[in-house]
Amino acid sequence: MSLRIALLGLLTVSGPSSGYDLTKLFEGSINHAWQAGHSQIYPELNKMAADGLVTVEEEGPRGRKTYAITDAGSLELRRWLVEKEPSRSHRSEAALRAFLLPTLEPQEALALLRAEVEVYDAKLEALEALWRSKSLAEVGFGKYALDLGIRQIRTVRDWAADTAAAIESSGGGARP
Amino acid sequence: MSLRIALLGLLTVSGPSSGYDLTKLFEGSINHAWQAGHSQIYPELNKMAADGLVTVEEEGPRGRKTYAITDAGSLELRRWLVEKEPSRSHRSEAALRAFLLPTLEPQEALALLRAEVEVYDAKLEALEALWRSKSLAEVGFGKYALDLGIRQIRTVRDWAADTAAAIESSGGGARP
DNA sequence: CTAAACATGTAAACGGTTACATGATTCG
DNA sequence: CGAATCATGTAACCGTTTACATGTTTAG
């Protein structure tokens, strides 16, 4: 159900858009929160139109169909946000790897953690540049999600750095 | 593929176990990193046995089958951890909600955020109690994952609190 | 003319969730 | 004896990923 909600949100903020537009918007904005490719988006838009949540506003060149959100769609989005109990379960490979770390030799675990720190440092820099580059007004929509995304990446980065330090100081370092 | 890896990890640390045991272990340990029910675990164990990653060590009462990890299984786990490039994409409803927050009226957004802060506070307390209750030795396995889990929840909590404060101070508060 | 970008779709396979289904053993 | 717990499985459904498939328009 959440793909539908994400699409309703994008249509609310960006105005009438085609499936193609929405696929690009997905990549460029909501991507760190939710992922979907065009093969999922096109059929979903058709179903949403059948359910009356969006309408085909106009048909352009190359079979382009521009969808607009309906009142029923806006209501659905609002209901989901306000009334639906959020699902807080999350599945992350980072956490699974954290769990499995003690099955490795300390030196191997250290190497993995250090590599992760580097990757997350790079990600952090990219997101922080994005934060700085857009004027606050331009970010607007997506601002809260970007803030959360940056904080979450920093959290994993710091955890990896601290855990590496802890393993190192407890005998995982270089052998004499 | 990750369910398979999680099961290999549990078998490594807890020793030979039945599907039933593994289902319980899943709930009690790895649950905040990955979820799986018995209906997923039993067929997977059968497939893993067919692939030679685990063996049925003994058959007990009530049809109980005790599985043990094989050398091939250990190798598979190690390979996954060391050689496989981690997937860093994550899907969280919290992030999607953060993204959609600006489609609501400030007062509604505030109410949602405040409710979230309370829920995450409660979760934090539960996990921190778990952290304190187990001796470090007893936690052992799962220690790193628990640490990461606590940090991640604290991050979301703090984001929600800060965002609520920001919305409040910019006109979302009580009307005069 | 040709390559890139625009634009939409379908199908197979996979993984996860929920519900259904069954039966054995232990404890009070 | 009855309830709780132990113990294993299957089937239907849904959402996601990957691959296949097709055709148009624009820019160089």
XYZ file of C-alpha atoms (C1' of nucleotides) in Angstrom:
408
model
C 0.000 0.000 0.000
C 2.908 2.366 0.577
C 3.883 2.774 -3.064
C 0.422 4.161 -3.655
C 0.864 6.601 -0.790
C 4.263 7.735 -2.019
C 2.815 8.414 -5.472
C -0.088 10.379 -4.016
C 2.430 12.453 -2.076
C 4.503 13.193 -5.157
C 1.394 14.183 -7.118
C 0.323 16.464 -4.259
C 3.590 18.324 -4.213
C 4.727 18.274 -7.826
C 1.334 18.620 -9.459
C 0.100 16.611 -12.454
C 2.813 14.293 -13.754
C 3.263 11.313 -16.030
C 4.403 7.885 -14.912
C 7.742 8.716 -16.451
C 7.980 11.952 -14.460
C 7.024 10.148 -11.286
C 9.693 7.514 -11.874
C 12.299 10.291 -12.140
C 10.890 12.151 -9.155
C 11.093 8.944 -7.189
C 14.768 8.564 -8.014
C 15.594 12.157 -7.236
C 13.722 12.750 -4.033
C 12.111 9.956 -2.098
C 14.752 7.430 -3.070
C 16.474 7.186 0.289
C 13.134 6.485 1.954
C 11.449 4.178 -0.524
C 12.367 2.605 -3.872
C 10.288 1.780 -6.910
C 11.008 1.342 -10.592
C 8.847 2.130 -13.577
C 7.661 -1.462 -13.875
C 5.975 -1.081 -10.524
C 4.813 2.496 -10.981
C 2.974 2.189 -14.307
C 0.663 -0.663 -13.256
C 0.046 1.015 -9.900
C -1.047 4.255 -11.574
C -3.496 2.304 -13.706
C -4.951 0.652 -10.612
C -5.139 3.992 -8.825
C -7.009 5.483 -11.786
C -9.427 2.543 -11.689
C -9.940 3.242 -7.973
C -10.600 6.925 -8.610
C -7.570 8.243 -6.697
C -6.040 9.829 -9.792
C -7.344 10.842 -13.214
C -5.684 10.976 -16.596
C -5.627 14.711 -17.217
C -4.265 14.690 -20.722
C -2.623 12.415 -23.241
C 0.443 13.906 -24.850
C 2.914 12.805 -27.502
C 4.552 9.347 -27.313
C 1.538 8.014 -25.434
C 2.376 10.214 -22.493
C -0.387 10.238 -19.891
C -0.480 12.988 -17.302
C -2.044 11.982 -14.004
C -3.576 14.337 -11.450
C -4.602 13.514 -7.889
C -8.351 13.594 -7.166
C -10.127 14.644 -3.981
C -10.511 10.967 -3.146
C -6.763 10.595 -3.589
C -5.976 13.494 -1.269
C -8.345 12.069 1.313
C -6.697 8.665 1.061
C -3.261 10.193 1.618
C -4.450 12.211 4.588
C -6.190 9.214 6.129
C -3.105 7.063 5.794
C -0.917 9.665 7.478
C -3.287 10.590 10.270
C -5.250 7.428 10.983
C -3.058 4.483 10.096
C -0.860 3.173 12.852
C 2.711 3.403 11.514
C 4.583 0.162 10.985
C 7.870 0.528 12.819
C 9.502 -2.717 11.755
C 12.440 -2.137 9.538
C 14.727 -4.438 7.656
C 18.248 -3.256 7.078
C 21.224 -5.183 5.898
C 23.427 -2.965 8.058
C 21.699 -4.243 11.179
C 21.862 -7.854 10.026
C 25.575 -7.444 9.395
C 26.000 -5.897 12.829
C 24.347 -8.966 14.245
C 26.627 -11.351 12.392
C 29.833 -9.453 13.068
C 30.859 -11.618 16.055
C 30.992 -14.697 13.818
C 34.089 -13.243 12.142
C 37.654 -12.958 13.371
C 38.280 -9.526 14.957
C 40.652 -8.483 12.155
C 38.070 -9.276 9.495
C 35.340 -7.469 11.394
C 37.613 -4.449 11.734
C 38.299 -4.366 8.000
C 34.579 -4.503 7.210
C 33.751 -1.757 9.680
C 36.464 0.540 8.379
C 35.279 0.085 4.813
C 31.751 0.914 5.918
C 32.878 4.097 7.636
C 34.400 5.274 4.381
C 31.294 4.506 2.351
C 29.035 6.271 4.814
C 31.364 9.263 4.993
C 31.026 9.640 1.233
C 27.243 9.304 1.396
C 27.091 11.855 4.168
C 29.072 14.364 2.191
C 26.805 13.930 -0.822
C 23.633 14.430 1.205
C 25.055 17.364 3.126
C 26.071 19.011 -0.132
C 22.495 18.544 -1.331
C 21.239 20.129 1.871
C 23.510 23.139 1.431
C 23.018 23.486 -2.320
C 19.276 23.876 -2.309
C 17.865 26.967 -0.717
C 15.641 26.027 2.172
C 12.656 27.220 0.171
C 13.579 25.016 -2.744
C 14.090 21.965 -0.594
C 10.772 22.628 1.158
C 9.161 19.354 0.434
C 11.623 16.615 1.232
C 13.410 18.806 3.763
C 12.339 16.793 6.789
C 13.077 13.501 5.067
C 16.515 14.715 3.988
C 17.274 15.808 7.538
C 16.236 12.393 8.857
C 18.227 10.637 6.146
C 21.389 12.559 7.038
C 20.947 11.811 10.719
C 20.401 8.107 10.070
C 23.494 7.785 7.922
C 25.556 9.631 10.492
C 24.273 7.238 13.145
C 25.416 4.158 11.243
C 28.731 5.790 10.427
C 29.380 6.655 14.064
C 28.339 3.196 15.216
C 30.773 1.595 12.768
C 33.615 3.904 13.857
C 32.953 3.340 17.581
C 32.614 -0.415 17.149
C 35.862 -0.564 15.183
C 37.595 1.371 17.970
C 36.172 -0.967 20.595
C 37.277 -4.094 18.747
C 40.695 -2.611 18.133
C 41.314 -1.747 21.769
C 40.220 -5.202 22.907
C 42.785 -7.188 20.993
C 41.650 -7.106 17.379
C 44.500 -4.870 16.284
C 47.800 -5.696 14.676
C 49.592 -8.670 16.143
C 53.042 -8.012 17.670
C 19.075 -14.621 0.324
C 19.359 -12.841 3.650
C 17.020 -15.099 5.582
C 19.401 -17.916 4.777
C 22.325 -15.872 6.095
C 20.508 -14.943 9.287
C 19.745 -18.620 9.943
C 23.357 -19.618 9.328
C 24.397 -16.942 11.820
C 22.011 -18.203 14.474
C 23.177 -21.781 13.964
C 26.786 -20.637 14.265
C 26.223 -18.943 17.568
C 23.541 -21.031 19.233
C 24.657 -24.422 17.979
C 22.364 -27.134 16.581
C 18.727 -26.071 16.768
C 15.334 -27.022 15.420
C 13.211 -24.851 13.155
C 11.079 -24.155 16.186
C 14.091 -23.048 18.215
C 15.277 -20.847 15.380
C 11.863 -19.217 15.108
C 12.052 -18.317 18.810
C 15.669 -17.207 18.540
C 14.660 -14.982 15.659
C 11.999 -13.301 17.767
C 14.238 -12.837 20.751
C 17.422 -11.617 19.185
C 17.611 -10.591 15.567
C 14.074 -9.301 15.466
C 14.867 -5.598 15.293
C 17.185 -6.206 12.352
C 15.251 -8.762 10.353
C 11.889 -10.520 10.628
C 10.781 -13.984 9.670
C 8.025 -16.320 10.798
C 7.993 -20.088 11.005
C 6.215 -20.386 7.661
C 9.256 -18.907 6.029
C 11.860 -20.603 8.194
C 10.765 -24.244 7.819
C 10.822 -24.337 4.009
C 14.102 -22.424 3.963
C 15.761 -24.957 6.273
C 14.645 -27.754 3.960
C 16.147 -25.954 0.976
C 19.347 -25.279 2.905
C 19.600 -28.969 3.773
C 19.131 -29.836 0.103
C 21.938 -27.407 -0.729
C 24.236 -28.961 1.871
C 24.517 -25.884 4.097
C 22.931 -27.614 7.072
C 22.326 -31.220 8.064
C 19.595 -32.858 10.103
C 21.575 -33.959 13.150
C 18.836 -35.857 14.936
C 15.104 -36.379 14.875
C 13.494 -36.008 18.267
C 9.970 -36.396 19.630
C 7.030 -34.622 17.925
C 8.842 -34.749 14.614
C 11.460 -32.359 15.923
C 14.428 -32.033 13.591
C 17.669 -30.596 14.862
C 19.750 -28.814 12.256
C 23.492 -28.191 12.407
C 25.540 -25.930 10.172
C 28.010 -27.673 7.839
C 31.426 -26.484 6.699
C 29.818 -25.413 3.439
C 27.310 -23.406 5.470
C 30.025 -21.659 7.470
C 31.870 -20.853 4.281
C 28.720 -19.435 2.705
C 28.139 -17.162 5.730
C 31.731 -15.971 5.737
C 31.683 -15.308 2.012
C 28.497 -13.292 2.257
C 29.895 -11.137 5.039
C 33.336 -10.597 3.583
C 32.858 -10.672 -0.172
C 29.340 -9.493 -0.897
C 28.922 -5.777 -1.392
C 26.377 -4.676 1.229
C 23.065 -3.358 0.002
C 22.573 -0.006 1.670
C 19.083 0.760 0.436
C 16.577 0.715 3.199
C 12.863 1.064 3.288
C 11.344 2.599 6.353
C 7.874 3.877 6.881
C 9.301 6.500 9.233
C 11.278 8.027 6.370
C 8.301 7.900 4.014
C 6.195 9.643 6.626
C 8.890 12.263 7.095
C 8.733 12.859 3.386
C 4.969 13.288 3.374
C 4.795 15.443 6.485
C 4.653 18.763 4.566
C 1.406 17.685 2.879
C -0.339 18.062 6.252
C -1.373 21.138 8.169
C 1.303 22.141 10.727
C -0.952 21.274 13.656
C -1.592 17.795 12.334
C 2.085 17.234 11.622
C 2.906 18.342 15.160
C 0.435 15.896 16.668
C 1.885 13.014 14.657
C 5.451 13.897 15.609
C 4.648 14.161 19.291
C 2.943 10.788 19.264
C 5.999 9.300 17.559
C 8.330 10.744 20.176
C 6.364 8.959 22.870
C 6.385 5.631 21.058
C 10.115 5.814 20.422
C 10.792 6.833 24.011
C 9.053 3.685 25.166
C 10.978 1.544 22.678
C 14.234 3.120 23.771
C 13.567 2.350 27.397
C 12.782 -1.275 26.582
C 15.975 -1.754 24.583
C 18.105 0.059 27.125
C 16.689 -2.111 29.879
C 17.639 -5.146 27.784
C 21.141 -3.732 27.402
C 21.499 -3.227 31.137
C 19.820 -6.479 32.160
C 22.114 -8.827 30.311
C 25.677 -9.007 31.453
C 27.974 -7.970 28.661
C 29.192 -11.538 28.407
C 25.669 -12.850 28.080
C 24.735 -10.339 25.417
C 27.944 -11.130 23.549
C 26.440 -12.108 20.291
C 23.849 -9.520 19.391
C 25.671 -6.856 21.379
C 26.752 -4.827 18.365
C 23.331 -5.105 16.743
C 21.606 -4.042 19.948
C 23.895 -1.037 20.231
C 23.133 -0.052 16.643
C 19.401 -0.599 17.194
C 19.394 1.685 20.230
C 21.297 4.380 18.370
C 18.930 4.202 15.398
C 15.834 4.521 17.523
C 17.337 7.424 19.425
C 18.077 9.101 16.092
C 14.478 8.893 14.913
C 13.225 10.022 18.312
C 15.490 13.056 18.329
C 14.583 13.919 14.745
C 10.889 13.827 15.610
C 11.408 15.996 18.697
C 13.559 18.548 16.854
C 11.191 18.684 13.887
C 8.220 19.212 16.192
C 10.072 22.059 17.889
C 10.929 23.617 14.527
C 7.350 23.451 13.285
C 6.065 24.824 16.553
C 8.361 27.825 16.550
C 7.491 28.657 12.939
C 3.783 29.125 13.428
C 2.397 25.642 13.846
C 1.608 26.163 17.513
C -1.589 27.195 19.203
C -3.458 30.055 17.519
C -3.917 33.248 19.558
C 20.951 9.288 -39.750
C 21.726 7.852 -35.361
C 22.033 8.010 -30.511
C 19.932 9.545 -26.421
C 16.096 10.435 -24.009
C 11.184 10.008 -23.732
C 7.408 6.975 -22.730
C 4.732 2.814 -21.628
C 3.921 -1.523 -20.843
C 4.116 -7.154 -19.600
C 5.887 -11.511 -17.499
C 8.600 -14.528 -14.665
C 10.658 -15.247 -10.477
C 11.370 -14.264 -5.833
C 10.579 -13.151 -1.072
C 7.472 -12.180 2.630
C 2.858 -12.249 5.130
C -1.294 -14.316 6.561
C -4.169 -17.997 7.079
C -5.066 -22.745 7.122
C -3.997 -27.397 8.852
C -2.371 -31.101 11.734
C -0.708 -33.621 15.415
C 2.336 -34.829 19.825
C 3.713 -33.958 24.496
C 3.688 -31.944 28.926
C 1.742 -29.855 33.017
C -1.782 -28.963 36.214
C -8.900 -34.637 30.953
C -8.018 -30.194 29.022
C -5.096 -26.363 27.996
C -0.742 -24.764 26.777
C 3.209 -25.477 24.385
C 5.917 -27.896 21.226
C 6.572 -28.879 16.443
C 6.085 -28.946 11.398
C 4.193 -28.032 7.418
C 1.259 -25.978 2.970
C -1.270 -22.521 0.132
C -2.917 -18.113 -1.382
C -1.854 -13.631 -1.911
C 0.797 -9.480 -2.381
C 4.688 -6.483 -3.352
C 9.259 -6.159 -5.443
C 12.923 -7.041 -8.768
C 14.690 -8.173 -13.151
C 14.243 -8.926 -17.764
C 11.862 -8.605 -21.921
C 9.461 -5.757 -25.373
C 8.031 -1.846 -28.125
C 7.707 2.500 -30.180
C 8.342 7.998 -30.507
C 10.636 12.345 -30.422
C 14.515 15.367 -30.169
C 19.258 16.894 -30.703
C 23.605 16.595 -32.848
